[in-house]
PDB file of C-alpha atoms in Angstrom:
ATOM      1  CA  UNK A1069      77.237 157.286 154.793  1.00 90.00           C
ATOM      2  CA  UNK A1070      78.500 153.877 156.601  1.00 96.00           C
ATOM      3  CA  UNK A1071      78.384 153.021 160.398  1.00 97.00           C
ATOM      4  CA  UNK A1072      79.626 150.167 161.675  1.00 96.00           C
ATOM      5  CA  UNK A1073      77.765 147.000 163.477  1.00 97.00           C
ATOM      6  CA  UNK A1074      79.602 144.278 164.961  1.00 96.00           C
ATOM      7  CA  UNK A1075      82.989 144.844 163.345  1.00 96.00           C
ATOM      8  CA  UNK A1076      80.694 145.464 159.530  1.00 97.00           C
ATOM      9  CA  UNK A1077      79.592 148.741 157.889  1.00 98.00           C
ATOM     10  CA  UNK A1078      76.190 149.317 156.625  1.00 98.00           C
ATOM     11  CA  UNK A1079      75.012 152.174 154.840  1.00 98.00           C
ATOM     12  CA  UNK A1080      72.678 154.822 156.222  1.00 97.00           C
ATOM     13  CA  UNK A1081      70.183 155.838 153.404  1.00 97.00           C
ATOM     14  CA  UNK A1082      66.667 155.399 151.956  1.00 97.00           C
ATOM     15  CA  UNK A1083      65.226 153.495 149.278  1.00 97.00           C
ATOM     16  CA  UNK A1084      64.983 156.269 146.871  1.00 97.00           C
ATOM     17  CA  UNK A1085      68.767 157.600 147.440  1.00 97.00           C
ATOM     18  CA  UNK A1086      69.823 153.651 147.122  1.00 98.00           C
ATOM     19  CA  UNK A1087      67.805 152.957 143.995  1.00 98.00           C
ATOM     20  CA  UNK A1088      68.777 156.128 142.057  1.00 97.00           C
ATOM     21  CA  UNK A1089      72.743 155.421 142.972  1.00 98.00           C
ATOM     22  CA  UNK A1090      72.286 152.116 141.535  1.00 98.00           C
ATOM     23  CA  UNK A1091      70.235 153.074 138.345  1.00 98.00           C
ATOM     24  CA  UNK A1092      73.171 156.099 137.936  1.00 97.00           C
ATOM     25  CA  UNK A1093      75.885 152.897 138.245  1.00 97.00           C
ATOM     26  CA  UNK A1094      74.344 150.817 135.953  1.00 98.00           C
ATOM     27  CA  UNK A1095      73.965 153.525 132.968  1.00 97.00           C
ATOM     28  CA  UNK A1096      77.783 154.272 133.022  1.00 97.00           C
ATOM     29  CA  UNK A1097      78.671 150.712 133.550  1.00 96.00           C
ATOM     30  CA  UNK A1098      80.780 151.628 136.731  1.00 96.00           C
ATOM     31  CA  UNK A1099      82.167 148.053 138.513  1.00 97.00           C
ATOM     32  CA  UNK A1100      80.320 148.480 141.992  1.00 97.00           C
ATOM     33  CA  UNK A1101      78.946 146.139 144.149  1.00 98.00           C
ATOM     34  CA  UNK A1102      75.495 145.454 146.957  1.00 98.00           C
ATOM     35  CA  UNK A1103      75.529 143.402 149.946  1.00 98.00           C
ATOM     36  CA  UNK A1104      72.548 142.825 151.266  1.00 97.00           C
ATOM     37  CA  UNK A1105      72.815 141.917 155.142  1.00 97.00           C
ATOM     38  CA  UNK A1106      71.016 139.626 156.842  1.00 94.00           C
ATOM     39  CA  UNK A1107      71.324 137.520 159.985  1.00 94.00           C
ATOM     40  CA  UNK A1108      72.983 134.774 159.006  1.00 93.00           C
ATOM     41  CA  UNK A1109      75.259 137.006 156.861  1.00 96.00           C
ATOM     42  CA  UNK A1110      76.003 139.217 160.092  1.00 97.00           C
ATOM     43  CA  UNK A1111      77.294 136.399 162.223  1.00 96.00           C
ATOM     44  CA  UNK A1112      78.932 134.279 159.380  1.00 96.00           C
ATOM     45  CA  UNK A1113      81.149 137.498 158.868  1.00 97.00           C
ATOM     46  CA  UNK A1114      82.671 136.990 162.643  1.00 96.00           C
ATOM     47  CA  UNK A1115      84.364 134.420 161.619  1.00 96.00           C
ATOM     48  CA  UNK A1116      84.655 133.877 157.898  1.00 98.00           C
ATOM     49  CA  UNK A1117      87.298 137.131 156.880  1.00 98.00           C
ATOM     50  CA  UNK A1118      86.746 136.526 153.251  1.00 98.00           C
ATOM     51  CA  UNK A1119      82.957 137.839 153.748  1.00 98.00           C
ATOM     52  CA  UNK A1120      83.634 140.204 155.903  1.00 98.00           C
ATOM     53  CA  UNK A1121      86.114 141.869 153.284  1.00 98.00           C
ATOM     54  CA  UNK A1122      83.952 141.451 151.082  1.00 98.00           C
ATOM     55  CA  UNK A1123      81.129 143.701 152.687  1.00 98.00           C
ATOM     56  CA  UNK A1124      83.499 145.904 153.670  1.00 98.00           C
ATOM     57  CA  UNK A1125      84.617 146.832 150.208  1.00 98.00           C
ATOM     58  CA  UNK A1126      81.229 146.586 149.085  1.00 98.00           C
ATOM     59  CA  UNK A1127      80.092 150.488 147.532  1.00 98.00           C
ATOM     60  CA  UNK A1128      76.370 149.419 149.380  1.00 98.00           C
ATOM     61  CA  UNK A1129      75.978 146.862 152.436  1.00 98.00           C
ATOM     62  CA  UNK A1130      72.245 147.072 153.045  1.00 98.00           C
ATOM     63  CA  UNK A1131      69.779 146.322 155.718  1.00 97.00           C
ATOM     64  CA  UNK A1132      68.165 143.004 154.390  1.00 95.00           C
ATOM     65  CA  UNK A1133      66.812 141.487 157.648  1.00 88.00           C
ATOM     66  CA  UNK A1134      64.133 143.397 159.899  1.00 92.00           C
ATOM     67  CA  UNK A1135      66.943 142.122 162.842  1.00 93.00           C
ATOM     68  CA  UNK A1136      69.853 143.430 160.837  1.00 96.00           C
ATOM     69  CA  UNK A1137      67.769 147.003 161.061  1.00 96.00           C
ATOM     70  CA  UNK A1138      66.556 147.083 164.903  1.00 95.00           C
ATOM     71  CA  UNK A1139      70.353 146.399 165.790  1.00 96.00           C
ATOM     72  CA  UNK A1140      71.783 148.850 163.367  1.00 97.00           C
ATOM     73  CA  UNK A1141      69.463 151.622 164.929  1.00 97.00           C
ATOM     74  CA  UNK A1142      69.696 150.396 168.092  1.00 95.00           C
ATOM     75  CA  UNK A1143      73.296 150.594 168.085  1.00 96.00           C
ATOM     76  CA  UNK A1144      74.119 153.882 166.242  1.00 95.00           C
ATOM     77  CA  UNK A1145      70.730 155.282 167.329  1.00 94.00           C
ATOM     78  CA  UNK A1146      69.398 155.741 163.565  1.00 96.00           C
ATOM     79  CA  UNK A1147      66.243 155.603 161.783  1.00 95.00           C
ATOM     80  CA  UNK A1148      67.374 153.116 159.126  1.00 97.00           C
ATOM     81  CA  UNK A1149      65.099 150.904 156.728  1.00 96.00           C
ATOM     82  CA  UNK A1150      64.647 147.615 155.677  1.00 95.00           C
ATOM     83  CA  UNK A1151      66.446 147.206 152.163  1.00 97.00           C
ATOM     84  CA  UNK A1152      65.403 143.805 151.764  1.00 94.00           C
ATOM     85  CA  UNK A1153      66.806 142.270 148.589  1.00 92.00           C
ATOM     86  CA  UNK A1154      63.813 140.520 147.613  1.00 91.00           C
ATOM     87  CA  UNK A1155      61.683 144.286 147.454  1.00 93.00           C
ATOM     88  CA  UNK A1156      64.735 145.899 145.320  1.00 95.00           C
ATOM     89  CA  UNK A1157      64.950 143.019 142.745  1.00 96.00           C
ATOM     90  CA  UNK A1158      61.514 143.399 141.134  1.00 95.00           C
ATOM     91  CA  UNK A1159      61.780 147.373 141.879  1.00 96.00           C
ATOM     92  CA  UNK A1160      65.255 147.695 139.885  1.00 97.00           C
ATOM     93  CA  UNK A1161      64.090 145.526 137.218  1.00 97.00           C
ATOM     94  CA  UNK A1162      61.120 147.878 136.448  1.00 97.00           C
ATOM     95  CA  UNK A1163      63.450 150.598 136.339  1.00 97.00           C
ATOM     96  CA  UNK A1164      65.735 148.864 134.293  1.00 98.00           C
ATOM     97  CA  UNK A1165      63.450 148.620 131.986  1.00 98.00           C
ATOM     98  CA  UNK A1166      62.555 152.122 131.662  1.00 97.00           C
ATOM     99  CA  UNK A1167      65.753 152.895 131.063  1.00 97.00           C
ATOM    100  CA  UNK A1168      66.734 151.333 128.899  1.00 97.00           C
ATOM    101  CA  UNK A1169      69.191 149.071 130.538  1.00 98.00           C
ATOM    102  CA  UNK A1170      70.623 145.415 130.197  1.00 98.00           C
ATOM    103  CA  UNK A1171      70.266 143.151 132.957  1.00 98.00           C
ATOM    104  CA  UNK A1172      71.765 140.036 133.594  1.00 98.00           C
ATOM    105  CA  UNK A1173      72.230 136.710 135.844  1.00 98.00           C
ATOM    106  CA  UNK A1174      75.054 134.902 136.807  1.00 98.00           C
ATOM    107  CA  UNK A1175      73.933 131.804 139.406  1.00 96.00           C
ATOM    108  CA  UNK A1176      70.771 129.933 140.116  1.00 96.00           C
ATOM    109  CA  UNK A1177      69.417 127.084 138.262  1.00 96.00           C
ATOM    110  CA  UNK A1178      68.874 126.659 134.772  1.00 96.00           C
ATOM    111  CA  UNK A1179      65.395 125.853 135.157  1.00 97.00           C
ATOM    112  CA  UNK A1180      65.127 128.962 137.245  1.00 97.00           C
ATOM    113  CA  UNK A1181      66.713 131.224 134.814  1.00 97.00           C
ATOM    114  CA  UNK A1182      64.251 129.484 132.669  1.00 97.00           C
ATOM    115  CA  UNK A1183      61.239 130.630 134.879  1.00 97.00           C
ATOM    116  CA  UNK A1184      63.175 133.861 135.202  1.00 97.00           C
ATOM    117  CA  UNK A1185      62.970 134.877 131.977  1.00 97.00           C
ATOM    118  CA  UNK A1186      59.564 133.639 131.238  1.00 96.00           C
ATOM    119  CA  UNK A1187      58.835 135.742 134.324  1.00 96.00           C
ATOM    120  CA  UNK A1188      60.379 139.242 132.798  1.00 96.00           C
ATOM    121  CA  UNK A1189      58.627 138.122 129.676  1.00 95.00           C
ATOM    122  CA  UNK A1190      54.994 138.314 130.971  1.00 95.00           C
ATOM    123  CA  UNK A1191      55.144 140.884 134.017  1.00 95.00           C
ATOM    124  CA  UNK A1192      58.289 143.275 132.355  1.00 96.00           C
ATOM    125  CA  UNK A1193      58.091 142.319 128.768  1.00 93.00           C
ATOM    126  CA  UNK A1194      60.393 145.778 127.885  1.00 92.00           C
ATOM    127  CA  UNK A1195      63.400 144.531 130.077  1.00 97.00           C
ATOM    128  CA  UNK A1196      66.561 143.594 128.097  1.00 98.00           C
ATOM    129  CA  UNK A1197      68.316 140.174 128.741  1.00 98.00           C
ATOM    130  CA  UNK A1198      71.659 140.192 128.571  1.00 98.00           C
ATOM    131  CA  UNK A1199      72.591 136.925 129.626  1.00 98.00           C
ATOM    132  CA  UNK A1200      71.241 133.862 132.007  1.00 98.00           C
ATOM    133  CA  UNK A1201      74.556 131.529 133.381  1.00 98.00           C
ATOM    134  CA  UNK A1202      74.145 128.960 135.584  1.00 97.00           C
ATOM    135  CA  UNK A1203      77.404 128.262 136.719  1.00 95.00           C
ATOM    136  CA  UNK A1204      78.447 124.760 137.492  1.00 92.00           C
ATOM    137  CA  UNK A1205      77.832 123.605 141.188  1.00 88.00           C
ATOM    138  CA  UNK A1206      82.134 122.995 141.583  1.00 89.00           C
ATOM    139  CA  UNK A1207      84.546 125.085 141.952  1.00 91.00           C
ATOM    140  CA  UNK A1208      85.304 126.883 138.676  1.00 94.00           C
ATOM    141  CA  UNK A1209      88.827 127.222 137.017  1.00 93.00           C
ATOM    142  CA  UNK A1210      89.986 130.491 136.240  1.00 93.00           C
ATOM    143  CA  UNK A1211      89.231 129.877 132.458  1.00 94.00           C
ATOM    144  CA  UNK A1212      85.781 129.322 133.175  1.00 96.00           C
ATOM    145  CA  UNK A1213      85.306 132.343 135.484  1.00 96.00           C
ATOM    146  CA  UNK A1214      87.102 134.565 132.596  1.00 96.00           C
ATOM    147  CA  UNK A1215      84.639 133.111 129.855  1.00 97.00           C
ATOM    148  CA  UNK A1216      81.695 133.707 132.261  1.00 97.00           C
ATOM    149  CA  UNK A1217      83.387 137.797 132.692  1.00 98.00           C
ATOM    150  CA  UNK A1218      83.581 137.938 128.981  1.00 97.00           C
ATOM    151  CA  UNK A1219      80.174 136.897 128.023  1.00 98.00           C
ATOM    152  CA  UNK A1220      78.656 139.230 130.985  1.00 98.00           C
ATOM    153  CA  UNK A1221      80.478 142.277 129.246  1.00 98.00           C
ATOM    154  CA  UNK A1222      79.898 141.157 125.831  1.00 97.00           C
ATOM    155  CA  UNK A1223      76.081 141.315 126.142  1.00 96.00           C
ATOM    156  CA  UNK A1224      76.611 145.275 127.062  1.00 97.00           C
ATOM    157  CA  UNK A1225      75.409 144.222 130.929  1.00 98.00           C
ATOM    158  CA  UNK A1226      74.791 147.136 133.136  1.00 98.00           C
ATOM    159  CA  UNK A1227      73.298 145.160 136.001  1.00 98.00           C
ATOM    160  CA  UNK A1228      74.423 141.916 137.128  1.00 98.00           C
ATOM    161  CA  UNK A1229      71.643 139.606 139.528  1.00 98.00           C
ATOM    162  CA  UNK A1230      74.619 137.312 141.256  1.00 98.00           C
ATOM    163  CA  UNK A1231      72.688 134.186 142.868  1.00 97.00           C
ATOM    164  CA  UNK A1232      74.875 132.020 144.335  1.00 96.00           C
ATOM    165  CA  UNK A1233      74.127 132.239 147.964  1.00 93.00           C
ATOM    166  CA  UNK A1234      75.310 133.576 151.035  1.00 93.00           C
ATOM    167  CA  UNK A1235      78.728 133.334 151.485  1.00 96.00           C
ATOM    168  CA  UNK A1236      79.670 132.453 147.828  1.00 97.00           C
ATOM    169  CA  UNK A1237      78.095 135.177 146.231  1.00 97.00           C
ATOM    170  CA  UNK A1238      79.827 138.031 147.886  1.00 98.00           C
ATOM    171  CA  UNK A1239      83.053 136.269 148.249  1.00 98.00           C
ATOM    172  CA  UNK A1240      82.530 136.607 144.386  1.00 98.00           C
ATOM    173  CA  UNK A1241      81.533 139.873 143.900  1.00 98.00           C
ATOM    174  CA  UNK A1242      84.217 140.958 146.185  1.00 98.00           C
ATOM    175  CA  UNK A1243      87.300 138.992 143.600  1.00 97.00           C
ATOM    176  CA  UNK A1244      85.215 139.820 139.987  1.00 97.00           C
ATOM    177  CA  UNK A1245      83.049 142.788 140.222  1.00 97.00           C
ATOM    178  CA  UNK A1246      86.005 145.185 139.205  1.00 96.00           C
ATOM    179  CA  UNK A1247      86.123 143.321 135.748  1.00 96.00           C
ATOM    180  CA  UNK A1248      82.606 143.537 135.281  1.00 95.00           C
ATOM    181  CA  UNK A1249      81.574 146.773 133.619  1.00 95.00           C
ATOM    182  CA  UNK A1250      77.777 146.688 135.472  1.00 97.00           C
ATOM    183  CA  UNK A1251      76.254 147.510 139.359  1.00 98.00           C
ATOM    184  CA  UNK A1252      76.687 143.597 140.944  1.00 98.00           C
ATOM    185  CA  UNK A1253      74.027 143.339 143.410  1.00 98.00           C
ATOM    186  CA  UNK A1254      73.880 139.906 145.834  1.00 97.00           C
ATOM    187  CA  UNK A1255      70.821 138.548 145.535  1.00 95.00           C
ATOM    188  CA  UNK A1256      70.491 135.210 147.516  1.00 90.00           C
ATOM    189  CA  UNK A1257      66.711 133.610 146.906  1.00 88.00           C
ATOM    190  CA  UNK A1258      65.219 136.605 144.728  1.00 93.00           C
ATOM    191  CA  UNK A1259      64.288 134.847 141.677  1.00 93.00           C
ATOM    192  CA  UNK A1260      63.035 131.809 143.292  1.00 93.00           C
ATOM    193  CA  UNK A1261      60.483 134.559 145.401  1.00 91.00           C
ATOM    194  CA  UNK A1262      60.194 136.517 141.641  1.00 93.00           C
ATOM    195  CA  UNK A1263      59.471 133.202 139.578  1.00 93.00           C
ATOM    196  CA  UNK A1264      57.242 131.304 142.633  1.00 88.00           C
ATOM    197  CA  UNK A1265      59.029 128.410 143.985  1.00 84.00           C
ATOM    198  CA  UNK A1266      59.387 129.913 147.171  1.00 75.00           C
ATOM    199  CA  UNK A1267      56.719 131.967 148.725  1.00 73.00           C
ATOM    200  CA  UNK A1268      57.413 135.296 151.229  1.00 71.00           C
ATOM    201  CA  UNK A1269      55.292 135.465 154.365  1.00 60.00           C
ATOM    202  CA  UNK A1270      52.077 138.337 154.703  1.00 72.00           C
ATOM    203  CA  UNK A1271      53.911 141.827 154.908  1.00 74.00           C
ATOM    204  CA  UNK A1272      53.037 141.767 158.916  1.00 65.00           C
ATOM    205  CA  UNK A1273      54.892 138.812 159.012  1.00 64.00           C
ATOM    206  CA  UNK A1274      57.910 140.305 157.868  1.00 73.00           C
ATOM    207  CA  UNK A1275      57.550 143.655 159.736  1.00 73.00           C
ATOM    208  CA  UNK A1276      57.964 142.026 162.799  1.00 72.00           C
ATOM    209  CA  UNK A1277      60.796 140.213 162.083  1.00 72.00           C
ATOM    210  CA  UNK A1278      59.742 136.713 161.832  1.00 71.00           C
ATOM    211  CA  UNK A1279      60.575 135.913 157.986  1.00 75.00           C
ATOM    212  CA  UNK A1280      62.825 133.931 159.173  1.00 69.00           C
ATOM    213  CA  UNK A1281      60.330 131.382 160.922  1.00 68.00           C
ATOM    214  CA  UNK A1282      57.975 131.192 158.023  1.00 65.00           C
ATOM    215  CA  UNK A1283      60.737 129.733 155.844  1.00 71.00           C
ATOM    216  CA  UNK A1284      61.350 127.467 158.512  1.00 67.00           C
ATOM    217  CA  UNK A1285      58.202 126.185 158.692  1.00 70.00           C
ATOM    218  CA  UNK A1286      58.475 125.769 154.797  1.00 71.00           C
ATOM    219  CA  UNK A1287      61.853 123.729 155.142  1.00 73.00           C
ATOM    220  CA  UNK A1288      62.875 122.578 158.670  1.00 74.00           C
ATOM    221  CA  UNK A1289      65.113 119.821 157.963  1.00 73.00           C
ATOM    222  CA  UNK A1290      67.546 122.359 156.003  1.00 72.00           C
ATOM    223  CA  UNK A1291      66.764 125.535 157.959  1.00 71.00           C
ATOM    224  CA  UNK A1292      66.255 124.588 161.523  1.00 73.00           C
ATOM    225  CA  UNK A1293      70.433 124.367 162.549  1.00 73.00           C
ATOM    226  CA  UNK A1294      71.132 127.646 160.592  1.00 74.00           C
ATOM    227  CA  UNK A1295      68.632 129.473 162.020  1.00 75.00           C
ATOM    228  CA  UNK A1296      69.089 127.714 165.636  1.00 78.00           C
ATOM    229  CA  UNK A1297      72.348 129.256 165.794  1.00 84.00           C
ATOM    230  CA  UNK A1298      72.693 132.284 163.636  1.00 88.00           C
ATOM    231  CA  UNK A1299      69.660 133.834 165.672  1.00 87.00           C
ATOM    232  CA  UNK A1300      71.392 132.651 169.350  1.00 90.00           C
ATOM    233  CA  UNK A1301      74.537 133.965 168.321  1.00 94.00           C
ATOM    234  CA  UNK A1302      73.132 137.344 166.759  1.00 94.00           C
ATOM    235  CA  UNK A1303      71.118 138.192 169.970  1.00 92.00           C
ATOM    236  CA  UNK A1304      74.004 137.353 172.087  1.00 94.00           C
ATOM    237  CA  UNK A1305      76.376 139.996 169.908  1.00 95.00           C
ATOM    238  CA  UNK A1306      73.500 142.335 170.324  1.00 94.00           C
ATOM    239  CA  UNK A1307      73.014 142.075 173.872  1.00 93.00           C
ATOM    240  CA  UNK A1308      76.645 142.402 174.570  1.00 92.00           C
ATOM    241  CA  UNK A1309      76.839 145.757 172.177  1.00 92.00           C
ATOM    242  CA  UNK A1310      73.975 146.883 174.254  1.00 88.00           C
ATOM    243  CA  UNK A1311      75.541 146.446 177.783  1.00 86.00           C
ATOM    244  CA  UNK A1312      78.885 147.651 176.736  1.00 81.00           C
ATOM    245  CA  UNK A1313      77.162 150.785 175.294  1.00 77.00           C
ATOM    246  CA  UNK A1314      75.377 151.340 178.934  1.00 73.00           C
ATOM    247  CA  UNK A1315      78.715 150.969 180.503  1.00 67.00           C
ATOM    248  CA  UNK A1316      80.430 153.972 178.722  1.00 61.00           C
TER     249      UNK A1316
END
């Protein structure tokens, strides 16, 4: 089930009924794709339509940011969790791996993907690698894009890790997913969190919504604009929703 916040739709359902669509997906190799909403992802759909189709079209659009949920329950009066995408990665890799199935990569660095798989090696030595691609940071021809596709499907992938960041990689999943014969699940910084180049805040930390600020602290220089504005404008769309709902 899907309910809409500001102009989006985000599923309504819990860990367990998310993880076991995804895992039933990914064995039958059915081209599906997961957004998982944050923030900034929230307000840069207001005005980029490309995104905004994309999450729309998306079979899951997730609560990823502790915000994301107190709006979305707020709003449709819900009791909706956090889905962050940084708990599901290592969670669907485990089961992955019990299953059986093939997991990919498709963005990141190569050093990363490096890390990555020395990662899976040590903490889920049964998972299957399918394949690790680190894209080019350009714009891609078509040719390129079409190898990358082929080499995906080649390797028997059932579920794709896409890491190219917020917009990029749901713009992405949105255009290839259909000709990828796995689940395609959006990613963002997972694997840097997964392989330890960038560290998550104490869990009371993030239960209170301030995630956000503790990577801040860690990188102001690139964070402090995005943030700045993304949170302004997000509490401004939420207080509006909130006095037009008292007005009806």
């Amino acid at each position: 089930m899907k309910k809409q916040l500001f102009g989006i739709e985000i599923n309504q359902i819990s860990k367990e009924g998310l993880l076991k669509g995804l895992i039933e997906n990914a064995k039958a190799r059915k081209s599906s794709y997961l957004c998982a909403v944050n923030v900034h992802m929230t307000v840069e759909s207001q005005s980029n339509l490309a995104l905004k189709n994309a999450i729309l079209n998306a079979k899951w659009a997730v609560t990823d940011g502790v915000p994301v949920k107190w709006a979305f329950n707020m709003l449709n009066n819900a009791k909706q969790e956090r889905l962050a995408g940084m708990d599901l990665t290592p969670e669907l890799l485990k089961l992955a791996a019990l299953k059986g199935l093939v997991v990919s990569v498709y963005g990141n660095t190569e050093n990363n993907l490096k890390s990555f798989k020395d990662y899976v090696s040590e903490h889920i030595p049964g998972l299957k690698i399918g394949t690790l691609i680190s894209p080019p940071f350009r714009i891609l021809t078509e040719e390129e894009t079409k190898g990358h596709l082929q080499t995906i499907n080649d390797c028997q992938t059932n579920i794709l890790l896409v890491s190219l960041g917020c917009p990029k990689q749901e713009i992405w999943m949105s255009k290839y997913a259909e000709q990828c014969n796995s689940v395609c699940l959006g990613i963002g910084n997972a694997i840097n969190t997964l392989i330890g180049t960038e560290k998550r805040p104490p869990k009371f930390v993030q239960n209170i919504g301030m995630e956000w600020f503790y990577r801040l602290c860690q990188n102001p220089k690139r964070l402090f604009k995005r943030y700045f504005v993304t949170n302004t404008k997000f509490c401004s769309m939420l207080l509006a929703s909130l006095l037009k709902s008292r007005k009806k």
